[in-house]
Coordinates of C-alpha atoms and ligand atoms in Angstrom, one line a residue:
M67 CA -41.4 105.3 62.4
G68 CA -38.5 107.4 63.6
A69 CA -40.3 108.2 66.9
D70 CA -40.1 104.5 68.0
P71 CA -36.5 103.6 68.6
V72 CA -37.1 99.8 68.6
V73 CA -38.9 99.9 65.3
E74 CA -36.3 102.2 63.8
H75 CA -33.4 100.0 65.0
N76 CA -35.1 96.8 63.6
R77 CA -35.8 98.6 60.3
R78 CA -32.1 99.2 59.9
M79 CA -31.4 95.6 60.9
W80 CA -33.9 94.1 58.4
D81 CA -32.5 96.3 55.6
R82 CA -29.1 95.0 56.6
L83 CA -30.3 91.3 56.6
A84 CA -32.0 91.7 53.3
R85 CA -28.9 93.3 51.8
A86 CA -26.9 90.2 53.0
G87 CA -29.5 87.9 51.5
I88 CA -30.1 85.6 54.5
P89 CA -32.7 83.0 53.8
Y90 CA -35.5 84.8 55.9
T91 CA -35.3 87.7 53.5
R92 CA -35.4 85.6 50.3
P93 CA -38.4 83.9 48.8
Q94 CA -38.2 80.1 49.4
G95 CA -39.2 77.7 46.7
S96 CA -41.3 78.5 43.7
P97 CA -45.1 78.8 43.6
P98 CA -46.8 76.0 41.6
R99 CA -49.4 76.8 38.9
S100 CA -52.6 75.2 39.9
R101 CA -54.8 77.0 42.4
A102 CA -55.1 74.1 44.8
A103 CA -51.3 73.6 44.8
L104 CA -50.9 77.4 45.3
R105 CA -53.1 77.3 48.4
R106 CA -51.1 74.4 49.9
F107 CA -47.8 76.3 49.1
L108 CA -49.1 79.4 51.0
D109 CA -50.8 77.6 53.8
P110 CA -49.5 74.0 54.2
E111 CA -51.3 73.5 57.5
S112 CA -54.6 74.8 56.2
R113 CA -55.0 77.5 58.7
L114 CA -57.3 79.2 56.3
K115 CA -59.4 76.1 55.6
G116 CA -63.0 77.1 54.6
V117 CA -61.9 80.8 54.1
R118 CA -62.5 82.2 50.6
I119 CA -59.3 83.9 49.2
A120 CA -60.5 84.9 45.8
G121 CA -61.8 88.5 46.0
A122 CA -60.9 88.7 49.8
R123 CA -59.3 91.8 51.0
V124 CA -56.0 90.6 52.5
L125 CA -53.5 92.5 54.7
A126 CA -50.1 90.7 54.5
L127 CA -48.6 92.2 57.6
A128 CA -44.8 92.4 57.9
A129 CA -44.7 89.9 55.0
G130 CA -41.8 91.4 53.1
G131 CA -39.1 89.3 51.5
G132 CA -41.3 86.3 50.7
W133 CA -43.8 84.8 48.4
D134 CA -46.9 85.1 50.7
P135 CA -48.3 88.5 49.5
V136 CA -47.6 87.5 45.8
V137 CA -49.4 84.1 46.2
F138 CA -52.4 85.8 47.8
A139 CA -52.6 88.1 44.7
M140 CA -52.1 85.1 42.4
L141 CA -55.2 83.5 44.1
S142 CA -57.1 86.7 43.1
A143 CA -57.1 88.3 46.6
E144 CA -57.1 92.1 46.7
T145 CA -53.8 92.2 48.5
T146 CA -52.0 94.9 50.6
L147 CA -48.5 94.3 51.9
L148 CA -47.2 96.4 54.8
D149 CA -43.6 96.0 56.0
L150 CA -41.0 98.1 57.6
S151 CA -38.0 97.4 55.4
R152 CA -37.8 99.0 52.0
R153 CA -35.5 96.2 50.8
Q154 CA -37.9 93.5 52.0
L155 CA -40.6 95.4 50.0
D156 CA -38.5 95.7 46.9
T157 CA -38.1 91.9 46.9
V158 CA -41.8 91.4 46.9
R159 CA -42.2 94.0 44.1
D160 CA -39.9 92.1 41.9
L161 CA -41.6 88.8 42.6
A162 CA -45.0 90.4 41.8
R163 CA -43.6 91.8 38.6
R164 CA -42.2 88.4 37.6
R165 CA -45.6 86.7 38.3
R166 CA -47.5 89.6 36.6
V167 CA -49.8 90.3 39.6
G168 CA -50.8 93.6 41.2
L169 CA -50.8 94.4 44.9
R170 CA -50.5 97.5 47.1
I171 CA -47.1 97.7 48.6
L172 CA -46.7 100.1 51.7
Q173 CA -43.8 100.8 54.0
G174 CA -45.0 101.1 57.6
N175 CA -45.0 99.9 61.2
M176 CA -47.4 97.2 62.3
K177 CA -48.0 99.2 65.5
D178 CA -49.7 101.9 63.6
L179 CA -52.3 100.9 61.0
S180 CA -54.1 104.2 61.1
R181 CA -53.7 104.6 57.3
F182 CA -56.4 101.8 57.0
G183 CA -60.1 102.3 57.8
P184 CA -62.0 100.2 60.3
E185 CA -63.0 96.7 59.0
E186 CA -61.0 97.1 55.7
F187 CA -59.7 93.5 55.5
D188 CA -61.2 90.0 55.4
I189 CA -57.9 88.3 56.2
V190 CA -54.9 89.6 58.1
W191 CA -51.9 87.2 57.5
H192 CA -49.1 88.0 59.9
A193 CA -46.2 85.6 59.9
H194 CA -43.0 85.6 62.1
S195 CA -42.7 89.2 63.1
L196 CA -44.5 90.1 66.3
V197 CA -41.2 89.3 68.1
F198 CA -39.8 92.6 66.6
V199 CA -42.2 94.9 68.5
D200 CA -42.3 95.8 72.1
D201 CA -46.1 96.2 72.4
A202 CA -47.9 93.2 70.9
E203 CA -51.2 94.3 72.5
R204 CA -51.2 97.5 70.5
V205 CA -50.6 95.5 67.2
L206 CA -53.4 93.2 68.1
R207 CA -55.7 96.1 68.8
E208 CA -54.9 97.6 65.4
V209 CA -55.6 94.2 63.7
G210 CA -59.0 93.9 65.5
R211 CA -59.9 97.4 64.2
V212 CA -59.0 96.8 60.6
L213 CA -60.4 93.3 60.4
A214 CA -63.9 93.0 59.1
P215 CA -66.7 91.1 61.0
G216 CA -66.4 87.5 60.0
G217 CA -62.7 88.0 59.1
T218 CA -59.8 85.7 60.0
Y219 CA -56.4 86.7 61.6
V220 CA -53.5 84.2 61.4
T221 CA -50.3 85.1 63.3
S222 CA -47.1 83.2 64.2
T223 CA -44.1 84.2 66.3
M224 CA -41.2 82.8 68.1
H225 CA -42.3 80.7 71.1
P226 CA -41.8 82.8 74.2
T227 CA -40.3 80.0 76.3
T228 CA -37.9 78.7 73.6
L229 CA -36.8 82.2 72.6
R230 CA -35.4 82.7 76.2
L231 CA -33.4 79.5 75.9
Y232 CA -31.4 79.6 72.6
G233 CA -27.7 79.4 73.3
T234 CA -28.0 78.9 77.0
Y235 CA -27.2 75.2 77.5
R236 CA -24.6 74.8 80.3
D237 CA -23.6 71.7 82.2
G238 CA -26.5 69.6 81.0
G239 CA -29.3 72.1 81.4
W240 CA -31.0 75.2 79.8
R241 CA -30.7 78.5 81.6
P242 CA -33.3 81.1 80.4
R243 CA -31.8 84.5 79.5
T244 CA -34.7 86.2 81.3
S245 CA -37.6 85.2 83.4
Y246 CA -40.8 84.2 81.4
F247 CA -42.4 87.2 83.3
D248 CA -39.9 89.7 82.1
D249 CA -41.5 91.7 79.3
G250 CA -38.3 93.4 78.2
P251 CA -36.2 92.6 75.2
I252 CA -34.3 89.3 75.1
P253 CA -30.7 90.2 76.0
H254 CA -27.9 89.4 73.5
R255 CA -24.8 88.0 75.4
D256 CA -22.1 89.0 72.9
R257 CA -21.5 89.7 69.2
R258 CA -21.6 86.0 68.2
D259 CA -25.1 85.9 69.6
A260 CA -26.2 88.8 67.4
T261 CA -24.7 87.2 64.2
W262 CA -27.1 85.6 61.8
E263 CA -25.3 82.7 60.0
F264 CA -26.6 80.7 57.0
D265 CA -24.2 78.5 55.0
R266 CA -21.4 81.0 54.1
I267 CA -23.3 84.2 55.0
R268 CA -22.6 85.8 58.3
V269 CA -24.0 89.1 59.2
V270 CA -24.0 90.9 62.6
A271 CA -27.6 92.3 63.0
P272 CA -28.7 92.5 66.6
T273 CA -32.4 92.7 66.1
I274 CA -34.3 93.7 69.2
E275 CA -36.7 90.9 70.0
Y276 CA -39.5 90.2 72.5
G277 CA -40.9 86.9 73.7
H278 CA -44.5 87.8 74.2
R279 CA -46.2 85.7 76.7
I280 CA -49.1 83.4 75.5
E281 CA -51.5 85.1 77.9
T282 CA -50.5 88.5 76.5
L283 CA -51.3 87.3 72.9
V284 CA -54.5 85.4 73.8
N285 CA -55.9 88.2 76.0
G286 CA -54.7 90.8 73.5
I287 CA -56.7 89.1 70.8
A288 CA -59.8 88.9 73.0
A289 CA -59.5 92.6 74.0
A290 CA -59.3 93.5 70.3
G291 CA -62.7 91.9 69.8
M292 CA -61.5 88.6 68.2
W293 CA -61.9 85.0 69.3
V294 CA -59.0 82.5 69.3
D295 CA -60.1 79.4 67.5
G296 CA -56.8 77.6 67.1
L297 CA -53.3 77.7 68.8
W298 CA -50.4 75.5 67.7
E299 CA -46.8 75.1 69.0
H300 CA -44.3 73.5 66.6
S301 CA -40.8 73.3 65.5
P302 CA -39.6 73.3 61.9
A303 CA -38.4 69.7 62.0
P304 CA -39.4 66.5 63.9
P305 CA -37.6 65.8 67.1
D306 CA -34.0 64.6 66.3
P307 CA -32.6 62.3 69.1
S308 CA -29.0 62.7 67.5
A309 CA -29.0 66.5 67.8
E310 CA -25.9 67.8 69.6
P311 CA -26.8 68.8 73.1
G312 CA -27.2 72.5 73.5
S313 CA -27.6 73.1 69.7
D314 CA -30.7 74.9 68.3
D315 CA -31.8 71.5 66.8
H316 CA -31.6 70.0 70.3
L317 CA -33.6 72.9 71.8
E318 CA -36.3 72.7 69.1
S319 CA -36.6 68.9 69.7
V320 CA -37.6 69.5 73.3
F321 CA -39.4 72.9 73.0
P322 CA -41.5 74.4 70.1
A323 CA -39.7 77.0 68.0
F324 CA -43.0 78.7 67.0
L325 CA -46.3 79.6 68.3
E326 CA -49.2 80.1 65.9
I327 CA -52.6 81.5 66.6
R328 CA -55.7 81.8 64.5
A329 CA -58.5 84.2 65.5
R330 CA -61.8 85.3 64.1
K331 CA -63.8 88.4 64.4
P332 CA -67.3 87.4 65.0
A333 CA -69.8 88.5 62.2
G334 CA -71.7 91.5 63.6
A335 CA -69.1 92.0 66.3
P336 CA -70.0 94.8 68.7
G337 CA -66.4 96.1 68.6
A338 CA -63.5 95.6 70.9
H339 CA -64.3 94.7 74.5
K340 CA -62.4 95.2 77.8
H341 CA -59.3 93.3 78.6
P342 CA -59.9 90.5 81.2
E343 CA -58.8 91.4 84.7
Ligands
SAM1438 C1 -38.8 87.1 59.8 S1 -39.2 88.3 58.6 C2 -40.8 87.5 58.1 C3 -41.2 87.9 56.7 C4 -42.5 87.3 56.3 N1 -43.5 87.5 57.3 C5 -42.3 85.8 56.1 O1 -42.7 85.0 57.0 O2 -41.8 85.4 55.1 C6 -39.7 89.7 59.6 C7 -40.3 90.8 58.8 O3 -40.9 91.7 59.7 C8 -40.7 93.0 59.3 N2 -40.9 93.9 60.5 C9 -40.1 94.0 61.6 N3 -40.7 94.9 62.4 C10 -41.7 95.4 61.8 C11 -42.7 96.4 62.2 N4 -42.7 97.1 63.3 N5 -43.7 96.7 61.3 C12 -43.7 96.1 60.1 N6 -42.9 95.1 59.7 C13 -41.9 94.8 60.5 C14 -39.3 93.0 58.8 O4 -38.9 94.1 57.9 C15 -39.2 91.6 58.1 O5 -39.6 91.7 56.7

């Protein structure tokens, strides 16, 4: 991990954020008891509709700090969690203990899944973290390799357009921090910009983030031998006409905060094919 400066930096930042206890590093809500309600809690938009979870081999990728890996285990999946941050992993370890479920918990970098064999997982569940790596295509290649034929991959990340626009409203308009075609990290303008604030918690943690273009993700998935079968762009809340101009709520009313993609590896897949020219 130390050989990758972006990953090493973000590992330190996530440990710092987890130590401060900002909401992204804390489990939200409390899983219900019934299996049907548990499934809705895990997957409110039914991205895994029709996919058997009980007995499935699940890789919860970069899923530290929250309930998802624990809920997969509660639904009788054979669950592996891989995350970069030891503190994020510790949180899940505690939750699993409290719910008396077992899962494999590993510290690692999503860019290198070489500890796993080919086709080792039926589901790869990968929420809100591709933004923290410079090379999304490499992660997608790794996912395509470890996913079994007939398997399902669900990923979400910050929307590449919106990510370039946060905090840029001036004189009635949004001014992107970088061009959509610039694949470098999204620049922080100042210290305030690198401060995560929730209620009374404020922590300076300038995570390095990348707004991977939609074509990079879709073509990366195709090149990894998977097929996109769903793509969604959404914001956490419905549009708010009263949002203060220039605020994050305003931005997320006019552009989607998140991009979510579901892909399948065809049963009997012949392996990865070439990237489209
Ligand atoms: C926004 S949190 C999302 C956590 C979880 N997926 C969820 O939705 O509740 C981002 C997570 O990505 C992890 N992460 C960042 N870069 C990573 C990398 N290169 N490899 C593995 N995990 C990484 C962080 O440690 C953090 O736990």
